[in-house]
């Protein structure tokens, strides 16, 4: 299944494939390149897949270079960014060379930024290896690193020439990683009318068993929703902001728990699910969608509270609440005195609003903290 979309009169493509195929090779053969490829991949991806993918790439007749990285949040920094750029310089890559990212959102974001900066742009392909990346971060051109403890504080927009999503990778995902992507899918189902909510509610068993036909449809519907909101607003001035639904609280929870408990305490998707609940609550304390979201999250073993299942003290709760509140006011969407968020009083009717009620922000944090 392919998705085509245009940005600034340039055509981009996403391919959702059941297996590794030579479609990728045919695409590389057609593109005007210097036949040099750097494959940057996450060390957590199964060795067998990396070997098979490397053998496939060799069929293109290109010279293949490999760079293995660890795609955790703590590595989304300037050191890893310049490690990639140094490698490109050392191997004398040109603007006509190809960089392929094979990993989750961290690897994809850093590789996208490196691709945009090196010689002001080389050819970039993205192959997401996590569900969250497949349904969200692989598309839209956002690149970035975390700097000074602020998520995505340095970055730009640079679209991958082609995105490939492989079922081989979906089937190998750890259960926690697979379910983590459901929150980003749910987000897309709430902000635009599509088939997502019906699939999540009525096809629970097929999703859990990773039936490709159902999972493919969820990915397709999510990416089409994302394209709908960003294609005419790439630089995030208006409608693209709707795609940040849940993220104002989510990023704050991610940063506060990483600082006070441990890094990667919350997967990004887990934080987004809880963030959606917080933003629904702030929109309207009696928001009926809260119960719908909680039920869907529970169906896929996703937390509905930050400290769910974690032994905690009152002191820790108070510290996380305070830190989370402070991080909300550092959110990159803030343009005035108050942080912005996506209000959703009714399904499919998102609005960009400011959070001017500090007490209600605190209430929302506390309600979904423990």
CSV table of C-alpha atoms in Angstrom, one decimal, residues 67-266:
chain,number,residue,atom,x,y,z
A,67,UNK,CA,26.7,3.0,11.6
A,68,UNK,CA,25.1,1.4,14.7
A,69,UNK,CA,23.6,3.6,17.4
A,70,UNK,CA,21.5,3.1,20.5
A,71,UNK,CA,18.1,4.8,20.0
A,72,UNK,CA,17.2,5.8,23.6
A,73,UNK,CA,16.0,9.3,24.6
A,74,UNK,CA,19.3,10.1,26.3
A,75,UNK,CA,21.1,9.7,23.0
A,76,UNK,CA,19.0,12.3,21.2
A,77,UNK,CA,21.7,14.9,21.6
A,78,UNK,CA,24.3,17.0,19.9
A,79,UNK,CA,27.1,14.3,20.4
A,80,UNK,CA,25.2,11.7,18.4
A,81,UNK,CA,24.2,14.3,15.8
A,82,UNK,CA,27.9,15.2,15.2
A,83,UNK,CA,28.9,11.5,15.3
A,84,UNK,CA,26.8,11.0,12.2
A,85,UNK,CA,28.1,14.2,10.5
A,86,UNK,CA,31.7,13.2,11.3
A,87,UNK,CA,31.1,9.8,9.7
A,88,UNK,CA,29.7,11.5,6.6
A,89,UNK,CA,32.7,13.8,6.4
A,90,UNK,CA,35.2,10.9,7.0
A,91,UNK,CA,33.7,8.8,4.2
A,92,UNK,CA,33.5,11.8,1.8
A,93,UNK,CA,29.8,11.7,1.3
A,94,UNK,CA,28.3,14.3,-1.1
A,95,UNK,CA,25.0,15.9,-1.6
A,96,UNK,CA,24.1,13.1,-4.0
A,97,UNK,CA,24.7,10.4,-1.3
A,98,UNK,CA,22.0,8.6,0.6
A,99,UNK,CA,21.4,8.4,4.3
A,100,UNK,CA,18.9,5.7,5.4
A,101,UNK,CA,17.6,5.8,9.0
A,102,UNK,CA,16.5,2.5,10.4
A,103,UNK,CA,15.1,2.9,13.9
A,104,UNK,CA,12.5,4.6,16.1
A,105,UNK,CA,11.8,8.2,16.6
A,106,UNK,CA,15.1,9.1,18.2
A,107,UNK,CA,17.2,7.7,15.3
A,108,UNK,CA,14.8,9.1,12.7
A,109,UNK,CA,14.8,12.6,14.2
A,110,UNK,CA,18.6,12.7,14.6
A,111,UNK,CA,19.3,11.3,11.1
A,112,UNK,CA,16.8,13.7,9.6
A,113,UNK,CA,18.6,16.6,11.2
A,114,UNK,CA,22.0,15.3,10.1
A,115,UNK,CA,20.7,14.8,6.6
A,116,UNK,CA,19.5,18.4,6.5
A,117,UNK,CA,22.7,19.9,7.9
A,118,UNK,CA,25.4,18.0,6.0
A,119,UNK,CA,26.3,20.0,2.9
A,120,UNK,CA,22.8,21.7,3.4
A,121,UNK,CA,21.0,18.5,2.5
A,122,UNK,CA,21.6,15.0,1.1
A,123,UNK,CA,19.1,12.3,0.1
A,124,UNK,CA,17.2,10.9,3.1
A,125,UNK,CA,15.2,7.7,3.4
A,126,UNK,CA,13.4,6.7,6.6
A,127,UNK,CA,12.5,3.2,7.8
A,128,UNK,CA,10.8,3.4,11.1
A,129,UNK,CA,11.2,0.4,13.4
A,130,UNK,CA,8.8,1.2,16.3
A,131,UNK,CA,5.0,1.6,16.1
A,132,UNK,CA,5.2,5.2,17.4
A,133,UNK,CA,7.6,6.1,14.6
A,134,UNK,CA,5.5,4.2,12.0
A,135,UNK,CA,2.3,6.1,12.8
A,136,UNK,CA,3.8,9.5,13.6
A,137,UNK,CA,7.4,10.6,13.6
A,138,UNK,CA,8.4,9.1,10.3
A,139,UNK,CA,6.2,11.6,8.5
A,140,UNK,CA,6.0,15.3,8.4
A,141,UNK,CA,9.7,16.3,8.2
A,142,UNK,CA,10.3,17.2,11.8
A,143,UNK,CA,13.9,16.7,12.9
A,144,UNK,CA,15.5,17.5,16.2
A,145,UNK,CA,17.6,16.8,19.2
A,146,UNK,CA,17.0,17.5,22.9
A,147,UNK,CA,19.2,20.3,24.3
A,148,UNK,CA,19.5,21.8,27.8
A,149,UNK,CA,16.9,19.2,29.0
A,150,UNK,CA,14.2,20.6,26.6
A,151,UNK,CA,12.7,18.1,24.1
A,152,UNK,CA,13.3,19.0,20.5
A,153,UNK,CA,14.7,22.4,21.4
A,154,UNK,CA,17.1,22.3,18.3
A,155,UNK,CA,15.7,21.1,15.0
A,156,UNK,CA,14.2,22.0,11.6
A,157,UNK,CA,12.0,20.5,8.9
A,158,UNK,CA,13.5,18.1,6.3
A,159,UNK,CA,11.2,15.5,4.6
A,160,UNK,CA,12.4,12.0,3.8
A,161,UNK,CA,12.3,11.3,0.1
A,162,UNK,CA,10.7,8.0,0.8
A,163,UNK,CA,9.4,6.2,3.9
A,164,UNK,CA,9.2,2.4,4.0
A,165,UNK,CA,7.2,0.6,6.7
A,166,UNK,CA,7.8,-3.2,6.9
A,167,UNK,CA,5.6,-5.8,8.5
A,168,UNK,CA,8.8,-7.8,9.2
A,169,UNK,CA,9.6,-5.1,11.8
A,170,UNK,CA,6.1,-4.8,13.2
A,171,UNK,CA,6.0,-8.6,14.0
A,172,UNK,CA,9.3,-8.4,15.9
A,173,UNK,CA,8.4,-5.5,18.2
A,174,UNK,CA,8.3,-6.2,21.9
A,175,UNK,CA,4.8,-6.1,23.2
A,176,UNK,CA,5.3,-2.9,25.2
A,177,UNK,CA,6.8,-1.2,22.2
A,178,UNK,CA,4.0,-2.3,19.9
A,179,UNK,CA,1.2,-1.1,22.3
A,180,UNK,CA,3.0,2.2,22.8
A,181,UNK,CA,2.1,3.3,19.3
A,182,UNK,CA,-1.6,2.9,20.0
A,183,UNK,CA,-1.7,6.2,21.8
A,184,UNK,CA,-0.6,8.2,18.7
A,185,UNK,CA,-3.1,6.2,16.6
A,186,UNK,CA,-5.8,7.0,19.1
A,187,UNK,CA,-4.9,10.7,18.9
A,188,UNK,CA,-5.5,10.7,15.1
A,189,UNK,CA,-8.8,9.0,15.7
A,190,UNK,CA,-10.0,11.7,18.1
A,191,UNK,CA,-8.9,14.8,16.1
A,192,UNK,CA,-10.4,13.8,12.7
A,193,UNK,CA,-13.3,11.6,11.6
A,194,UNK,CA,-11.9,8.4,10.1
A,195,UNK,CA,-12.0,4.7,10.7
A,196,UNK,CA,-9.6,4.6,13.6
A,197,UNK,CA,-11.9,4.6,16.6
A,198,UNK,CA,-14.1,1.9,15.1
A,199,UNK,CA,-11.1,-0.3,14.4
A,200,UNK,CA,-9.6,0.2,17.9
A,201,UNK,CA,-12.9,-0.6,19.6
A,202,UNK,CA,-14.1,-3.5,17.3
A,203,UNK,CA,-10.8,-5.2,16.3
A,204,UNK,CA,-9.0,-5.5,19.7
A,205,UNK,CA,-8.0,-9.2,19.2
A,206,UNK,CA,-6.8,-8.7,15.7
A,207,UNK,CA,-4.7,-5.7,16.8
A,208,UNK,CA,-3.2,-7.6,19.7
A,209,UNK,CA,-2.4,-10.6,17.4
A,210,UNK,CA,-0.9,-8.1,14.9
A,211,UNK,CA,-3.0,-9.1,12.0
A,212,UNK,CA,-1.3,-7.2,9.1
A,213,UNK,CA,-4.4,-6.2,7.3
A,214,UNK,CA,-5.8,-4.5,10.4
A,215,UNK,CA,-2.5,-3.0,11.6
A,216,UNK,CA,-1.8,-1.7,8.0
A,217,UNK,CA,-5.2,0.0,8.0
A,218,UNK,CA,-4.5,1.7,11.3
A,219,UNK,CA,-1.1,2.9,10.1
A,220,UNK,CA,-2.6,4.1,6.8
A,221,UNK,CA,-5.5,6.0,8.5
A,222,UNK,CA,-3.1,7.6,11.0
A,223,UNK,CA,-0.6,8.8,8.3
A,224,UNK,CA,-3.4,10.1,6.1
A,225,UNK,CA,-4.8,12.1,9.1
A,226,UNK,CA,-1.3,13.5,9.7
A,227,UNK,CA,-0.9,14.5,6.0
A,228,UNK,CA,-4.3,16.2,6.1
A,229,UNK,CA,-3.2,18.5,8.9
A,230,UNK,CA,0.4,19.2,8.0
A,231,UNK,CA,0.5,19.4,4.1
A,232,UNK,CA,-0.6,23.0,4.1
A,233,UNK,CA,1.1,24.0,7.3
A,234,UNK,CA,4.5,22.3,7.4
A,235,UNK,CA,6.0,24.9,9.7
A,236,UNK,CA,3.3,24.4,12.4
A,237,UNK,CA,1.6,27.8,12.4
A,238,UNK,CA,-2.0,26.6,12.6
A,239,UNK,CA,-3.6,23.2,11.8
A,240,UNK,CA,-0.5,21.1,12.2
A,241,UNK,CA,-0.6,22.0,15.9
A,242,UNK,CA,-3.6,19.7,16.2
A,243,UNK,CA,-1.2,16.8,15.8
A,244,UNK,CA,0.3,17.8,19.2
A,245,UNK,CA,-2.9,16.8,21.0
A,246,UNK,CA,-1.8,15.3,24.3
A,247,UNK,CA,1.8,16.3,23.9
A,248,UNK,CA,1.9,19.5,26.1
A,249,UNK,CA,1.4,17.3,29.2
A,250,UNK,CA,3.1,14.2,27.7
A,251,UNK,CA,6.5,15.9,27.1
A,252,UNK,CA,6.3,17.4,30.6
A,253,UNK,CA,5.7,14.0,32.2
A,254,UNK,CA,8.5,12.5,30.1
A,255,UNK,CA,11.0,15.1,31.3
A,256,UNK,CA,9.9,15.1,35.0
A,257,UNK,CA,9.9,11.3,35.4
A,258,UNK,CA,13.3,11.0,33.5
A,259,UNK,CA,14.8,13.5,36.0
A,260,UNK,CA,13.2,12.2,39.2
A,261,UNK,CA,12.8,8.4,38.6
A,262,UNK,CA,14.8,7.2,35.6
A,263,UNK,CA,15.4,7.8,31.9
A,264,UNK,CA,12.7,6.3,29.6
A,265,UNK,CA,10.5,5.6,32.6
A,266,UNK,CA,7.6,6.4,30.2
